[in-house]
mmCIF file of C-alpha atoms in Angstrom:
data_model
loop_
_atom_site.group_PDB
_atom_site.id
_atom_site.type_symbol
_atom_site.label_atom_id
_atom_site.label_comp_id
_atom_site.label_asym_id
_atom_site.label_seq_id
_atom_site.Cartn_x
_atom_site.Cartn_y
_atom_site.Cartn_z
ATOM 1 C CA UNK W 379 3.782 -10.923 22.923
ATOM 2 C CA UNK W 380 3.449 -13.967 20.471
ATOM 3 C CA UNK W 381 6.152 -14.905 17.946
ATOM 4 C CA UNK W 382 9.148 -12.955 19.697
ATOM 5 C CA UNK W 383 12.677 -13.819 19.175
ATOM 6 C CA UNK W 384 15.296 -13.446 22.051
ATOM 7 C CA UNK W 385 17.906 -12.331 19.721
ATOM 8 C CA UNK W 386 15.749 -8.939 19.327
ATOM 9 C CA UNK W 387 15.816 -8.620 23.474
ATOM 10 C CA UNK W 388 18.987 -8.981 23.663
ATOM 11 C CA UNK W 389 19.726 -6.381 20.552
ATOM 12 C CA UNK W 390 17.388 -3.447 22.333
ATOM 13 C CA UNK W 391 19.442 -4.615 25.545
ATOM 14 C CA UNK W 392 22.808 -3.829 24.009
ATOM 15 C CA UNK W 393 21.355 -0.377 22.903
ATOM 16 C CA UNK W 394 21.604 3.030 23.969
ATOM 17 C CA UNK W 395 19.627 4.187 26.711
ATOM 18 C CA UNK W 396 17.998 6.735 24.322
ATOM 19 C CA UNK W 397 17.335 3.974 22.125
ATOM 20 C CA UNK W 398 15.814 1.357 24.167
ATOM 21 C CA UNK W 399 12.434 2.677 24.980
ATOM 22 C CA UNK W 400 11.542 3.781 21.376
ATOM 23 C CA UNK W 401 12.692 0.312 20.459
ATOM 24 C CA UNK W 402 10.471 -1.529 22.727
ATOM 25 C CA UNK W 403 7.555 0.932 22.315
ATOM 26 C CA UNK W 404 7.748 0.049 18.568
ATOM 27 C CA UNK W 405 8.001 -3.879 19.064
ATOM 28 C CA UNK W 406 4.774 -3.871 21.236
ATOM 29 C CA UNK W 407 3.052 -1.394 18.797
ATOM 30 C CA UNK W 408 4.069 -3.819 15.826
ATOM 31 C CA UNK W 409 2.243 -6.757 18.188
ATOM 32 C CA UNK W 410 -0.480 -5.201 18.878
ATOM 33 C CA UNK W 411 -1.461 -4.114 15.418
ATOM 34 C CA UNK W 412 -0.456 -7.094 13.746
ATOM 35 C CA UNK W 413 -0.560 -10.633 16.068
ATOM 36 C CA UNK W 414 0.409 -12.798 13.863
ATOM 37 C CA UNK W 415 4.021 -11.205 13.090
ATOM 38 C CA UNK W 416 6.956 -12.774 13.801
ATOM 39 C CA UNK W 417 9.807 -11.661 15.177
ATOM 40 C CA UNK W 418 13.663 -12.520 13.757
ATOM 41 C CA UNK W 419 17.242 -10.494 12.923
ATOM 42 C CA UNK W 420 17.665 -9.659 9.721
ATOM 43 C CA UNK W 421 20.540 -7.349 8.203
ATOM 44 C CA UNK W 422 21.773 -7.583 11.958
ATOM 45 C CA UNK W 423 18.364 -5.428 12.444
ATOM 46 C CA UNK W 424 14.741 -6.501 14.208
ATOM 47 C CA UNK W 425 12.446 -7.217 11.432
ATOM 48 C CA UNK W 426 9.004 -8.267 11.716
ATOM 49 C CA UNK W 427 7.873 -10.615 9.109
ATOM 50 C CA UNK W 428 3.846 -11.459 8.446
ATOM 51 C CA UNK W 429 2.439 -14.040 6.308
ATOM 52 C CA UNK W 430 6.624 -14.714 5.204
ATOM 53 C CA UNK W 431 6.770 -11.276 3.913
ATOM 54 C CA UNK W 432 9.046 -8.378 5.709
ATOM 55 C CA UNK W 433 6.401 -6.325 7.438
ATOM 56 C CA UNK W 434 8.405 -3.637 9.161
ATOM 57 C CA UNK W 435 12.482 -3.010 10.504
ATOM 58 C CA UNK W 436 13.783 -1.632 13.350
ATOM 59 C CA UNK W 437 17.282 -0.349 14.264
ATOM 60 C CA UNK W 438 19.673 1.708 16.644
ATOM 61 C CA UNK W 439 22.833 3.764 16.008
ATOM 62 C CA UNK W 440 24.953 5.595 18.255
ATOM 63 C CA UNK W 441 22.703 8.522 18.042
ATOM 64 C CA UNK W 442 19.546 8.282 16.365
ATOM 65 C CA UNK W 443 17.159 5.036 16.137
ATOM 66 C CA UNK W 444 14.630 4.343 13.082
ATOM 67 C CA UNK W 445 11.783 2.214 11.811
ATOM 68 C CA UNK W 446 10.589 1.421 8.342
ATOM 69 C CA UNK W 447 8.305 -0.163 6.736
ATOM 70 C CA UNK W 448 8.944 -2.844 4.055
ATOM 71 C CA UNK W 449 6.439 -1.214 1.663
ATOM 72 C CA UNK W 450 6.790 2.099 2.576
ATOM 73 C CA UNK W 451 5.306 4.517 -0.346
ATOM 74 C CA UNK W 452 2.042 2.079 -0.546
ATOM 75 C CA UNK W 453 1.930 2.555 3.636
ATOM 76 C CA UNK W 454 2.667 6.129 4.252
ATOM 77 C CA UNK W 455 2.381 7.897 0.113
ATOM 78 C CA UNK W 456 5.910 8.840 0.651
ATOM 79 C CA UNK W 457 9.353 7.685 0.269
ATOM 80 C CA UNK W 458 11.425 7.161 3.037
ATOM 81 C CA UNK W 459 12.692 10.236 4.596
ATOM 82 C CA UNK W 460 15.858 12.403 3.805
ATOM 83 C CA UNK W 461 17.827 12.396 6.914
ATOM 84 C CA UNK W 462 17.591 8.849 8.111
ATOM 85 C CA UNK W 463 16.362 5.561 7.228
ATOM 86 C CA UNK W 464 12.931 4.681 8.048
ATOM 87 C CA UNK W 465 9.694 6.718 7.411
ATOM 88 C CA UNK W 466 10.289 8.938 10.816
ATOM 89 C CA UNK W 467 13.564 10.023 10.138
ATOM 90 C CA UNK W 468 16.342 9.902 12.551
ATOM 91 C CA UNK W 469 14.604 9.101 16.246
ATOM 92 C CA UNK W 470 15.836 10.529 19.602
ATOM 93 C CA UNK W 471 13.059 10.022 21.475
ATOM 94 C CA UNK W 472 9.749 8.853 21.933
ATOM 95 C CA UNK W 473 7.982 12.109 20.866
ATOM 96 C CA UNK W 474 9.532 11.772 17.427
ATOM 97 C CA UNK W 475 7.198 9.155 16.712
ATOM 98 C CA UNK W 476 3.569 8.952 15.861
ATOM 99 C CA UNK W 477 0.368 8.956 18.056
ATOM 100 C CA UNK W 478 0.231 5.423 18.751
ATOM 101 C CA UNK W 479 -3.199 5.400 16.762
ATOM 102 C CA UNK W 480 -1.497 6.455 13.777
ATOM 103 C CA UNK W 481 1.335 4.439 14.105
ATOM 104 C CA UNK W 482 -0.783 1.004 14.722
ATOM 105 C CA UNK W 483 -2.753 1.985 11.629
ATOM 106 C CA UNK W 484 0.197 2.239 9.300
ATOM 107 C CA UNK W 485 1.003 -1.686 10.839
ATOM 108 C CA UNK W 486 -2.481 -2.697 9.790
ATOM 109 C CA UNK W 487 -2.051 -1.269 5.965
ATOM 110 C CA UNK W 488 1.227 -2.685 6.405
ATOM 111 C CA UNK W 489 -0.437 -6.246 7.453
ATOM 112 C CA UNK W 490 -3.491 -5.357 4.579
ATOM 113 C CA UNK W 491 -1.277 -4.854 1.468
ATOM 114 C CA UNK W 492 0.677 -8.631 2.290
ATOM 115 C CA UNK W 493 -3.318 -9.925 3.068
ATOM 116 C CA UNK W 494 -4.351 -8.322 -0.448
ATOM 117 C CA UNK W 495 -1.478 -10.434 -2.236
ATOM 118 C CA UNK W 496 -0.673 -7.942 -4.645
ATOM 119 C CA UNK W 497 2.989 -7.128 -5.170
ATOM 120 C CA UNK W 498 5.063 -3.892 -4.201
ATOM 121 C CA UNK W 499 5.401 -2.298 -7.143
ATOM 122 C CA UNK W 500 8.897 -2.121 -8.581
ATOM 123 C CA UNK W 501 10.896 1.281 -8.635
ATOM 124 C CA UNK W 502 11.002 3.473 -11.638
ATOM 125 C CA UNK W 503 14.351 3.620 -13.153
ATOM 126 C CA UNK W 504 15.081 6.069 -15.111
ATOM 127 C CA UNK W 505 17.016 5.191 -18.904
ATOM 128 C CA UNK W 506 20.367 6.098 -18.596
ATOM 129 C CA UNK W 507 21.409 9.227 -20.887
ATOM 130 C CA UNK W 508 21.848 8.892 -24.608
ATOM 131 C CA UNK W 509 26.138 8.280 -25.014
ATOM 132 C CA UNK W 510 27.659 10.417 -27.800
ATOM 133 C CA UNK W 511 28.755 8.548 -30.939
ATOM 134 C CA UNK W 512 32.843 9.184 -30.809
ATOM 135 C CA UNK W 513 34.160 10.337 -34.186
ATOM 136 C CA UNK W 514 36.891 7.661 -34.911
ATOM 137 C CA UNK W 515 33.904 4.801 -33.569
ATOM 138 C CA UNK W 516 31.196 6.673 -36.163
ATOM 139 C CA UNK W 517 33.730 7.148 -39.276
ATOM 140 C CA UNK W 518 34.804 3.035 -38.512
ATOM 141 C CA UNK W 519 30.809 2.342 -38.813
ATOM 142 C CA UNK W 520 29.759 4.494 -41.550
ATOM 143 C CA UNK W 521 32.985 3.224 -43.638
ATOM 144 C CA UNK W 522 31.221 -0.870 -43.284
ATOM 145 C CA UNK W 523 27.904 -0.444 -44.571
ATOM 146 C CA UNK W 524 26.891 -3.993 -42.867
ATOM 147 C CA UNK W 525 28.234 -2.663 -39.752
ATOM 148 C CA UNK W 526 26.379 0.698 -39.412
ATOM 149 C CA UNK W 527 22.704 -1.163 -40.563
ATOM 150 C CA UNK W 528 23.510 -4.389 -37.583
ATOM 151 C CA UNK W 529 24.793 -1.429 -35.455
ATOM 152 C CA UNK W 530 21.750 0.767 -36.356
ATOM 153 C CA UNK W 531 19.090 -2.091 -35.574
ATOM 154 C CA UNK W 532 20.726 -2.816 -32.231
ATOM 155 C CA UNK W 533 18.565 -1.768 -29.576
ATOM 156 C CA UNK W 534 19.952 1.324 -27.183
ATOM 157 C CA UNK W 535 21.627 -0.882 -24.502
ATOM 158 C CA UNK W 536 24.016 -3.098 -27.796
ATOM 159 C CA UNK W 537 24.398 -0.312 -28.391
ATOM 160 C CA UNK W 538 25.433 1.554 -25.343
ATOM 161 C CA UNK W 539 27.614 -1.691 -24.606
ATOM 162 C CA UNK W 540 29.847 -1.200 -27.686
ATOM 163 C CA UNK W 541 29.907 2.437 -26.803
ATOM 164 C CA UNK W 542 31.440 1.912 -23.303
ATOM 165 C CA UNK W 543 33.722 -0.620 -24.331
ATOM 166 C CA UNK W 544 35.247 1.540 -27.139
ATOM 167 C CA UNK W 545 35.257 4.974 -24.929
ATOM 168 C CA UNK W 546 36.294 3.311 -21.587
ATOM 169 C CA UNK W 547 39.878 2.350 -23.508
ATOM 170 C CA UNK W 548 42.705 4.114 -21.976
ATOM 171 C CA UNK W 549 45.434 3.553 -24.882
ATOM 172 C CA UNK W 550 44.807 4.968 -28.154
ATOM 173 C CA UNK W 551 46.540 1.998 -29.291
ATOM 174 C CA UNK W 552 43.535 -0.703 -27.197
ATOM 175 C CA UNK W 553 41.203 1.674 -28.238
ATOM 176 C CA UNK W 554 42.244 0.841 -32.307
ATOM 177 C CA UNK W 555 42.056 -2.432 -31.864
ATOM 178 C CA UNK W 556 38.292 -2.430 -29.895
ATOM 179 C CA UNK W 557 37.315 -0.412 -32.672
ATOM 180 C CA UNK W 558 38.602 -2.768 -35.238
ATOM 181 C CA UNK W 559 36.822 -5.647 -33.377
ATOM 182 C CA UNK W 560 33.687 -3.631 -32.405
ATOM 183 C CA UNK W 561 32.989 -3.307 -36.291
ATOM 184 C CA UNK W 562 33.892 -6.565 -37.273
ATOM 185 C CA UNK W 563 31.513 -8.516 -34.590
ATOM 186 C CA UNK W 564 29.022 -5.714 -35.594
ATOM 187 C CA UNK W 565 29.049 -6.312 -39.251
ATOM 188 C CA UNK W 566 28.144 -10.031 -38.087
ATOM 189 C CA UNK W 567 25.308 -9.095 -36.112
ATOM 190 C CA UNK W 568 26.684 -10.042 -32.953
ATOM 191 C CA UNK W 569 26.115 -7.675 -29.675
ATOM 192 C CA UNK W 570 29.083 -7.251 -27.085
ATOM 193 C CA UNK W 571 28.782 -10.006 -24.877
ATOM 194 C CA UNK W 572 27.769 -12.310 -27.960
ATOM 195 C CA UNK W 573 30.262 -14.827 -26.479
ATOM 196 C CA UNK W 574 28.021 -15.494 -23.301
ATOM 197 C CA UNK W 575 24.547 -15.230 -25.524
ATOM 198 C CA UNK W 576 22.707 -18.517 -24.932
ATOM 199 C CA UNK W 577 22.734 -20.057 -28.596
#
């Protein structure tokens, strides 16, 4: 094997007797699709790096082993699986993995996507939830007409940082007073964090 790293012998040594021979069935397999990887530790895990992009991972555990891919959705179509990391789920043995045809093929995508140079596509996030207007916030708004029309044009996270900063008060008393401020810096046109805001 090109490219190996004796800091990923001596991590399948230190392993589990279960775990060693999926872990060195997996390094060669990772070789022999892809020769140019290289080998290193990162996370305190084998990873296998092509082209200076994370390729693949490896790890052990006291009772299960697993191996991802970097890219996983654009290598297998599916996220990685529910009940352990990696795209095989928790691995006990060598029949939990693929046919070795398979798995080599899911290297070479692996190796094709970093060849293609197009980038993994970001996650979706979804928007966090709408927060309620509180009634004493609201009535403090609507009573400063400036304030309600800056606070109206604010886009939904000023907004939601106002919101959080009023609600997450514990005192009735510090809640007054955030209020009180909240409506003044609104008024003004300023956001939250306006302090910090580059000028």
């Amino acid at each position: 094997m090109a490219s190996t790293d004796p800091r990923v012998d001596a991590y399948i040594d230190k392993k589990a007797a279960f775990a060693r021979p999926i872990l060195t069935h997996l390094r060669a397999a990772v070789h022999r699709a892809c020769p140019d990887v290289e080998e290193t530790l990162r996370w305190s895990m084998p990873s296998f790096s092509y082209k200076g992009q994370i390729l693949c991972q490896m790890a052990a555990f006291k009772a299960h082993a697993a191996f991802g891919f970097w890219r996983s959705r654009e290598v297998t179509g599916n996220d990685r699986s529910e009940d352990g990391m990696g795209e095989f789920g928790k691995l006990t043995s060598l029949a939990d993995l693929p046919e070795n045809a398979a798995l080599e093929a899911m290297i070479r995508k692996a190796a094709a996507l970093i060849d293609s140079g197009t980038k993994a596509p970001r996650p979706f996030k979804h928007p966090k939830p709408e927060l309620v207007m509180p009634g004493d916030f609201g009535a403090a708004l609507a009573a400063n007409g400036a304030a309600q029309a800056a606070y109206d044009d604010f886009p939904p996270s000023a907004r939601r940082d106002y919101l959080e900063w009023v609600t997450e008060a514990k005192r009735p008393e510090t809640r007054a007073v955030r209020i009180a401020q909240a409506v003044e810096w609104i008024a003004e046109g300023k956001r939250r964090n306006w302090k910090y805001e580059k000028c």
